[in-house]
Coordinates of N, CA and C in Angstrom, one line a residue:
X1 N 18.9 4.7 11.6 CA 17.9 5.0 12.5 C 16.7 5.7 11.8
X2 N 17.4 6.5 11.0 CA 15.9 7.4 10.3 C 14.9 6.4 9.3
X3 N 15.4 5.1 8.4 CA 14.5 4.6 8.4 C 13.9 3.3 9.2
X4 N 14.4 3.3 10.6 CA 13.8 2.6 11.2 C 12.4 3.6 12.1
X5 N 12.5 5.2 11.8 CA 11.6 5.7 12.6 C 10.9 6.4 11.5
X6 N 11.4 6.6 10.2 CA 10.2 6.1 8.9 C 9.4 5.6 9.1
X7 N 9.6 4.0 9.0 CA 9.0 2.9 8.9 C 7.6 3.4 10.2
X8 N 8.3 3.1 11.3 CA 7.1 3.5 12.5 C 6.3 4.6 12.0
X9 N 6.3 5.3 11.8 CA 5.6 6.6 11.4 C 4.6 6.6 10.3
X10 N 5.6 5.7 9.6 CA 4.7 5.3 8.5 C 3.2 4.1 8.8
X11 N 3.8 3.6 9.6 CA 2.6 2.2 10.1 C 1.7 3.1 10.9
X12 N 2.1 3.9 11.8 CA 1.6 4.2 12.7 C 0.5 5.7 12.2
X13 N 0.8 6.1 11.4 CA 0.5 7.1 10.5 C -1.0 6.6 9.7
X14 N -0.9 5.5 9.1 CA -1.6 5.0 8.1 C -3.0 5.1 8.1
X15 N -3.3 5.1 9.4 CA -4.7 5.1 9.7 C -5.0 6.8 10.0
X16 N -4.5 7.5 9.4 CA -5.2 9.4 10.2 C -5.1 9.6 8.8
X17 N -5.4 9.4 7.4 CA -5.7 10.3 6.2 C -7.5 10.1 6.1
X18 N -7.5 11.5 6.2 CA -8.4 11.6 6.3 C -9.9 10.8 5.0
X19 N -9.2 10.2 4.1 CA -9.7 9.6 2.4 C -10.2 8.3 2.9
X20 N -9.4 7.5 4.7 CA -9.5 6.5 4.5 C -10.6 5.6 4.8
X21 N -11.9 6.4 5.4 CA -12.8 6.3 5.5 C -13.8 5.9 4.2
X22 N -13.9 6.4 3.2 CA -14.2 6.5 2.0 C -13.7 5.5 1.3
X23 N -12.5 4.8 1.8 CA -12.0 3.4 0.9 C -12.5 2.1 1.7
X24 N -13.0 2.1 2.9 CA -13.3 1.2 4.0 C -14.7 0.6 3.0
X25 N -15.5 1.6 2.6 CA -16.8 0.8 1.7 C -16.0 0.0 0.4
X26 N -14.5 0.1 0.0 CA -14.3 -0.7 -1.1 C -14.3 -2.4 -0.9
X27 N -13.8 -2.2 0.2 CA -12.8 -3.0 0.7 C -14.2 -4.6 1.6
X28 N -14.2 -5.5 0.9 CA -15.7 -6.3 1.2 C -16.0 -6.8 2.6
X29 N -17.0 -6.5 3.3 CA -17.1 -6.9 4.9 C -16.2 -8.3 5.1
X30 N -16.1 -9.0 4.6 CA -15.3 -10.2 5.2 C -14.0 -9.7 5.3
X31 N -13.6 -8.7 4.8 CA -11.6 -8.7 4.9 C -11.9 -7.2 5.7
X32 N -12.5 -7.1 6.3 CA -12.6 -5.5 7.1 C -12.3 -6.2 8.4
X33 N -11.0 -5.5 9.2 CA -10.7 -6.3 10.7 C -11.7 -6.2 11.4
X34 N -12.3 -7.3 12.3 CA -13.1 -7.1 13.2 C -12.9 -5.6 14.3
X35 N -14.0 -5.6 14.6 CA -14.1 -4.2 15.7 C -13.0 -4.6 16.8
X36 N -12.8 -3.7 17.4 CA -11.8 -4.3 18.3 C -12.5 -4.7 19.6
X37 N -12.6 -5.0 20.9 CA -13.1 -5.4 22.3 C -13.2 -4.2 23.0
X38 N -14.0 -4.1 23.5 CA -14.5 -2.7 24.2 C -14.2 -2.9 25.9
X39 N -13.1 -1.7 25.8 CA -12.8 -2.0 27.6 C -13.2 -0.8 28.1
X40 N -13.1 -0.8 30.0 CA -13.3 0.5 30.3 C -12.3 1.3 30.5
X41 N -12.8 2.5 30.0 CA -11.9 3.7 29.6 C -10.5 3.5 30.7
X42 N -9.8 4.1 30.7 CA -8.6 4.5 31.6 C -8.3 5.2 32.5
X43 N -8.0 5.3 33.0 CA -7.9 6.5 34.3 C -6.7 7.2 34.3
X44 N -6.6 8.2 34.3 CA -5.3 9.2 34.4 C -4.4 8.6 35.6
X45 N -3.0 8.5 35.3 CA -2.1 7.8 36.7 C -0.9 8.8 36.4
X46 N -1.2 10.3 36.1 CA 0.1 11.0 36.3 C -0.1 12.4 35.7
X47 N 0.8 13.5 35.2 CA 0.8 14.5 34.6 C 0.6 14.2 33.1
X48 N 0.0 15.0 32.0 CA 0.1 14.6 30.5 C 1.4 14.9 30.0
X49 N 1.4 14.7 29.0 CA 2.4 14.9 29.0 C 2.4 15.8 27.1
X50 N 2.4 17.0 27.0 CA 2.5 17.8 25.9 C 3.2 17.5 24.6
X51 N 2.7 17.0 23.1 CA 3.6 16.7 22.6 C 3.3 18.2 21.2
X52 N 4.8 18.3 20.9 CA 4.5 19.1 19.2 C 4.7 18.8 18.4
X53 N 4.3 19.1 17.2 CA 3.9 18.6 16.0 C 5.4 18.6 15.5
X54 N 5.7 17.1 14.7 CA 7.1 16.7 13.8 C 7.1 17.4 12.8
X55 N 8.6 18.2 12.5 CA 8.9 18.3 11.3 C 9.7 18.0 10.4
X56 N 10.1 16.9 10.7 CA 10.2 16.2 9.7 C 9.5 16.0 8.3
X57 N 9.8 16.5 7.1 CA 9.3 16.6 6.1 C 9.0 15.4 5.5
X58 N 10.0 14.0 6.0 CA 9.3 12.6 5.5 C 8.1 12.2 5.6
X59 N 7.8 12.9 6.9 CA 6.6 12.5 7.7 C 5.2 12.6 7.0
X60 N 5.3 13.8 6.1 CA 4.1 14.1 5.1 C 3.8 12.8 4.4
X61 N 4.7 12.7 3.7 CA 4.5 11.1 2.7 C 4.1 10.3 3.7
X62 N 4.6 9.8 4.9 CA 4.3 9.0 5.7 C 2.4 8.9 6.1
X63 N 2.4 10.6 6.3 CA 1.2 10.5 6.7 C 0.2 10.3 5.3
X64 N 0.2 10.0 4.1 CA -0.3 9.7 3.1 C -0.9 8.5 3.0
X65 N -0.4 7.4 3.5 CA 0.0 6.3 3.6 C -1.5 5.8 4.0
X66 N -2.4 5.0 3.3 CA -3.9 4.7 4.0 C -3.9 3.3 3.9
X67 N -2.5 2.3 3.5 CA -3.0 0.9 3.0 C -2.0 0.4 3.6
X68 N -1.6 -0.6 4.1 CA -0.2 -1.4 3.9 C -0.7 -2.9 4.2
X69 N 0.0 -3.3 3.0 CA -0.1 -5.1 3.6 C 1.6 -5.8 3.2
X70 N 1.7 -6.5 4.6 CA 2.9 -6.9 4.3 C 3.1 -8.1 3.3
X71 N 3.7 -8.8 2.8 CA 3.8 -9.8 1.9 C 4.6 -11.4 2.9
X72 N 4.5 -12.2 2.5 CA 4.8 -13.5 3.4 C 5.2 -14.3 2.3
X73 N 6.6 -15.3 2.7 CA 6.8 -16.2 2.2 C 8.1 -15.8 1.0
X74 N 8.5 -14.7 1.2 CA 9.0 -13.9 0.1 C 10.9 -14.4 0.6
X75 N 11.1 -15.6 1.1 CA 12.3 -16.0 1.2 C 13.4 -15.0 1.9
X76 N 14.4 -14.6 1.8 CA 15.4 -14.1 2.3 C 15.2 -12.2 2.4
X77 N 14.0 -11.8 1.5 CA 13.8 -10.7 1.2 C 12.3 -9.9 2.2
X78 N 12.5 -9.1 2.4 CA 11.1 -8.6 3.1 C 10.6 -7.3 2.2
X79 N 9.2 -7.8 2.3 CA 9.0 -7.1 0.7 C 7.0 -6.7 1.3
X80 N 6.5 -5.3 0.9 CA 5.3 -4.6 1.0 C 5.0 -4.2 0.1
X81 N 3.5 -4.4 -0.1 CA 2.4 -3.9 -0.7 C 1.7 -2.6 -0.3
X82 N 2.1 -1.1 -0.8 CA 1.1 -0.4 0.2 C 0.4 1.0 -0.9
X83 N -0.6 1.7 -0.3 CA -1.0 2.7 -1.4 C -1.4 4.0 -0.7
X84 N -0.5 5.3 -1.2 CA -1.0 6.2 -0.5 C -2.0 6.9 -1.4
X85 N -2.2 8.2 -0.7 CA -3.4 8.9 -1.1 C -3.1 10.0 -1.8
X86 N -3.7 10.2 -3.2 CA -3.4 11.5 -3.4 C -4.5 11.5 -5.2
X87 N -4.5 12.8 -5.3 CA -5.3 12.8 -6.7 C -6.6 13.1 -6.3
X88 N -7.7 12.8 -7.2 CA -9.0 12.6 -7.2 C -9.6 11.3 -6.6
X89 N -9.8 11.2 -5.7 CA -10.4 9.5 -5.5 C -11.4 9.3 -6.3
X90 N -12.4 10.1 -6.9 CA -13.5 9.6 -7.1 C -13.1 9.2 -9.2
X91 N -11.3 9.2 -9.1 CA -10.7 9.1 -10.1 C -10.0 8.5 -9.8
X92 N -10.1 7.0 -9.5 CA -8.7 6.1 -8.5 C -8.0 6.8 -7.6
X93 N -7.1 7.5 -7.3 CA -6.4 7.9 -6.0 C -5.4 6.9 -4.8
X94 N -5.7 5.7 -5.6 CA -4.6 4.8 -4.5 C -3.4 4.6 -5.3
X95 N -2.1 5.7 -4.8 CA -1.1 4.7 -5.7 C -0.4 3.9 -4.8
X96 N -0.3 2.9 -5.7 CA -0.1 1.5 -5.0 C 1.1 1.5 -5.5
X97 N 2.1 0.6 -4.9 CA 3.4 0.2 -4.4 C 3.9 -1.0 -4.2
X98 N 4.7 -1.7 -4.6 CA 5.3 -2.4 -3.8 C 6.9 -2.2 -3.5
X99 N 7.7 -2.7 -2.3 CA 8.6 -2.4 -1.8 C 9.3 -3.3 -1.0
X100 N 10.9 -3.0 -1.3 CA 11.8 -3.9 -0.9 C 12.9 -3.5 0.1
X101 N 13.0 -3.8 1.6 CA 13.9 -3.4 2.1 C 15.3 -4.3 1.7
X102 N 16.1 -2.9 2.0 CA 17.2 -2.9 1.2 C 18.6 -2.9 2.2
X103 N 17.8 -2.5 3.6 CA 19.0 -2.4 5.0 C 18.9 -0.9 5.6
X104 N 19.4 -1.1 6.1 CA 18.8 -0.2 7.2 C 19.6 1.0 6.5
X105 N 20.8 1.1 6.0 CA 21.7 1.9 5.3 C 20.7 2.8 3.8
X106 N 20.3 1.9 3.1 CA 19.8 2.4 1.8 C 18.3 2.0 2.2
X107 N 17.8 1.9 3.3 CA 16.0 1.6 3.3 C 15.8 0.5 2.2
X108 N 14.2 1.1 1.6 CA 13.3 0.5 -0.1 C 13.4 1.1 -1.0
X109 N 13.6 -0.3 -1.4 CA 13.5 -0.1 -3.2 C 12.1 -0.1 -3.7
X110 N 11.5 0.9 -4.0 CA 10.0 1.2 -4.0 C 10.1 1.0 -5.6
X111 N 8.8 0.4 -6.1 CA 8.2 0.5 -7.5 C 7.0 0.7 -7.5
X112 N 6.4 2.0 -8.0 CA 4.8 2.4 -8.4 C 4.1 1.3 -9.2
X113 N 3.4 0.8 -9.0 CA 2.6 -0.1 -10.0 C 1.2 0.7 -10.4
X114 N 0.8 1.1 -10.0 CA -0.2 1.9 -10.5 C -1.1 3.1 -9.7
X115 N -2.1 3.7 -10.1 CA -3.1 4.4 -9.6 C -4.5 4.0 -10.0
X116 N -4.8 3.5 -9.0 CA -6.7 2.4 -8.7 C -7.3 2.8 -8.1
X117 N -8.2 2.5 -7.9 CA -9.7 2.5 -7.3 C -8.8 2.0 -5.3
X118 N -8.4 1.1 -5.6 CA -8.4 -0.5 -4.7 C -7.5 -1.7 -5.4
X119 N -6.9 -2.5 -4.7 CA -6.2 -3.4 -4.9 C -6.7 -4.9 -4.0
X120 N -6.7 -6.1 -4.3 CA -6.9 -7.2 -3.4 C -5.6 -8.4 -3.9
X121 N -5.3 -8.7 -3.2 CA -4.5 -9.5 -3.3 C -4.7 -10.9 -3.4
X122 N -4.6 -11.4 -4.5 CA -5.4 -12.7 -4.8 C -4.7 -13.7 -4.3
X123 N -3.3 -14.2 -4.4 CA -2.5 -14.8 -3.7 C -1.1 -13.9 -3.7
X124 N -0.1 -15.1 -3.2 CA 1.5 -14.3 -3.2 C 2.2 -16.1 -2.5
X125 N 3.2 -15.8 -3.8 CA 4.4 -16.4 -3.6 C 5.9 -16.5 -3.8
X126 N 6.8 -17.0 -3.3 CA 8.1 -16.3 -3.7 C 8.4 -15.4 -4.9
X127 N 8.6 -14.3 -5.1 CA 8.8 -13.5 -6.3 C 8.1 -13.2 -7.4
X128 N 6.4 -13.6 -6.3 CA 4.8 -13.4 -7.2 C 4.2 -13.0 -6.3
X129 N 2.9 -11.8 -7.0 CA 1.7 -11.6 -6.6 C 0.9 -11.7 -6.9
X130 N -0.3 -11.9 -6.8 CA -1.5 -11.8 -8.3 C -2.0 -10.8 -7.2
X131 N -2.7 -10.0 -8.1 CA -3.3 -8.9 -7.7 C -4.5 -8.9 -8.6
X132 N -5.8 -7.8 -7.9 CA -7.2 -7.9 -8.9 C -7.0 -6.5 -8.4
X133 N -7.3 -5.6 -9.7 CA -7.2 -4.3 -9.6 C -8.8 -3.4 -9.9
X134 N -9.4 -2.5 -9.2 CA -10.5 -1.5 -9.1 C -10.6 -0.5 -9.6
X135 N -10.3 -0.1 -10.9 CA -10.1 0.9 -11.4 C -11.4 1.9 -12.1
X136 N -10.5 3.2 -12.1 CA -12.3 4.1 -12.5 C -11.9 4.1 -13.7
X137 N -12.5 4.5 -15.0 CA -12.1 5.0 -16.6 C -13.1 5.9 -16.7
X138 N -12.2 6.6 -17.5 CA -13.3 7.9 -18.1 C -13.5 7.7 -19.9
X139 N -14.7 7.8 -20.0 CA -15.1 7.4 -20.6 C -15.2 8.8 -22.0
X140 N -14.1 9.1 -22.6 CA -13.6 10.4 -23.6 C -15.2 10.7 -24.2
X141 N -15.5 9.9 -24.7 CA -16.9 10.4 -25.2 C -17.9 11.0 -24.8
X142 N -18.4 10.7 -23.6 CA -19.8 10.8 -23.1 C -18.9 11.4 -21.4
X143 N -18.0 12.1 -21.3 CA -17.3 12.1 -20.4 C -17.8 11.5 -18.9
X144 N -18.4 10.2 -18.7 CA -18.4 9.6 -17.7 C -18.1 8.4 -17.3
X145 N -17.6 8.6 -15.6 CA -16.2 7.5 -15.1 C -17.0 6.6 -14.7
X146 N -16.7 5.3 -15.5 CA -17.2 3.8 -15.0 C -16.1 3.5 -14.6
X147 N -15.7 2.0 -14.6 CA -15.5 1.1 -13.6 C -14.8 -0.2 -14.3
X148 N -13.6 -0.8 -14.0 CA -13.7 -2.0 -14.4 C -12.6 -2.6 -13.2
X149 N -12.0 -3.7 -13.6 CA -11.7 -4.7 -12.9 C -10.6 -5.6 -13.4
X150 N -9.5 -5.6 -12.8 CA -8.5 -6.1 -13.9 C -7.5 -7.0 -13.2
X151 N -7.1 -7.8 -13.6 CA -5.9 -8.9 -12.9 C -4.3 -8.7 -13.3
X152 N -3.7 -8.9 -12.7 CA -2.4 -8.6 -12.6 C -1.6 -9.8 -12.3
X153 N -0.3 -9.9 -12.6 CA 0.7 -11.1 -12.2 C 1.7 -10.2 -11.5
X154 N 2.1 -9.7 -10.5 CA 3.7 -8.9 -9.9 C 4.6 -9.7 -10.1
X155 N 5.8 -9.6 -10.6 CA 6.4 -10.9 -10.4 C 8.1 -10.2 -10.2
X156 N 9.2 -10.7 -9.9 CA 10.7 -10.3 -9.3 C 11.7 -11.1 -9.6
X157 N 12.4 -11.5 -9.0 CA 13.8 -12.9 -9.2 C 14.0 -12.3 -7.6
X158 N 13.9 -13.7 -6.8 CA 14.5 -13.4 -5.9 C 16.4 -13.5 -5.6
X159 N 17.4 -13.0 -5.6 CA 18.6 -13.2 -5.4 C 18.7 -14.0 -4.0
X160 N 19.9 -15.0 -4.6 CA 20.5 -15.8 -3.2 C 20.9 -15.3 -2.5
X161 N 21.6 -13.9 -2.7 CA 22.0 -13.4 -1.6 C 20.8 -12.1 -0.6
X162 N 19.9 -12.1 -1.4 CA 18.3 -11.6 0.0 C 18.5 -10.1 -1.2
X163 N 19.2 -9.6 -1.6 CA 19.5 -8.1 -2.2 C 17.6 -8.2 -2.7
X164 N 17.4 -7.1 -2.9 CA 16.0 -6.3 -3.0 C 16.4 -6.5 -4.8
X165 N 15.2 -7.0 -5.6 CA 14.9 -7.0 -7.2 C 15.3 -5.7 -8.1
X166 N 16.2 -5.5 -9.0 CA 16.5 -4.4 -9.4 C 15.6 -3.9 -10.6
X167 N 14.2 -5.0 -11.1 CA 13.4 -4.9 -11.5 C 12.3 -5.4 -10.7
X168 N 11.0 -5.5 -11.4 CA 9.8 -6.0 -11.3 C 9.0 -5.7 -12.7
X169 N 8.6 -7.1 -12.9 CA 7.1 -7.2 -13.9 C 5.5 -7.5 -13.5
X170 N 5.0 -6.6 -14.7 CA 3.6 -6.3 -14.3 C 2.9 -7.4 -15.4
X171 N 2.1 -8.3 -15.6 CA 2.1 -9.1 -16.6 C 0.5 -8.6 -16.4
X172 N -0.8 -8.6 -17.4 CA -2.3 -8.8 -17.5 C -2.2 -10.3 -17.4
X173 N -3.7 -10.6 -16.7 CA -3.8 -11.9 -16.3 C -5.3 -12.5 -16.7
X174 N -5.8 -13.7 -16.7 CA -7.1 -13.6 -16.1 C -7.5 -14.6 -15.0

């Protein structure tokens, strides 16, 4: 149960850090969801209803959480892409993730892949990703942070029997 109300928390969470505003300009107007449809407001149909603040301590990481994309096509396994917040942004600050649920008993098998600017997901197929990575660099010399741009291959073994990859490889690409 607890990581089925993780997970919720976590989705539902994703959108209140406050960083994520500041990552919305990375991210190119064409892949920004449309605005949503504007209806009229709601009308109150009862008493409110008071809620207080969870403490649950998972919930902090949860609330970290400013990215998630799910992955498709990943065969018998269900498997995410997501990056939370922390660090310097104006020094990358996305660490990014990918993750494998493992059952409701042992959750994901999480692996860090890095700390970026931003991530885009170039394609994805069974037990691959290609990823294009946004990264800041500091520049030891002249101590200032440019910018580059980097490709990636994710890649796993999917098992016949659906079990979550006990590794993952990061390959440079172009």
């Amino acid at each position: 149960m607890k990581p089925l109300l993780f997970l919720t928390a976590l989705i539902g969470l994703a959108a209140c850090d406050a960083g994520v505003e500041s990552r919305k300009e990375a991210v190119p107007p064409a892949e920004q969801p449309a605005p949503a449809a504007t209806a009229a407001p709601l009308a109150a149909a009862g008493p409110a209803a008071t809620l207080q603040p969870e403490t649950d301590a998972a919930l902090q990481q949860a609330a970290a959480v400013v990215r998630l994309d799910q992955l498709t096509g990943q065969g018998p396994i269900t498997a995410k892409l997501f990056g939370t917040a922390g660090g310097d942004p104006a020094m990358n600050g996305l660490y990014t993730h990918l993750a494998f649920f493992q059952g409701p008993a042992d959750g994901w098998r999480v692996f860090r892949l890095g700390d970026v600017l931003d991530y885009r997901i170039l394609s994805q197929r069974a037990g691959r990703i290609d990823l294009e990575l946004e990264e800041s660099q500091l520049d030891e010399a002249t101590g200032r942070i440019g910018s580059r741009t980097r490709r990636v291959i994710v890649g796993w073994t999917i098992a016949a029997d659906g079990s979550a990859p006990a590794e993952v490889t990061v390959t440079p690409a172009q």
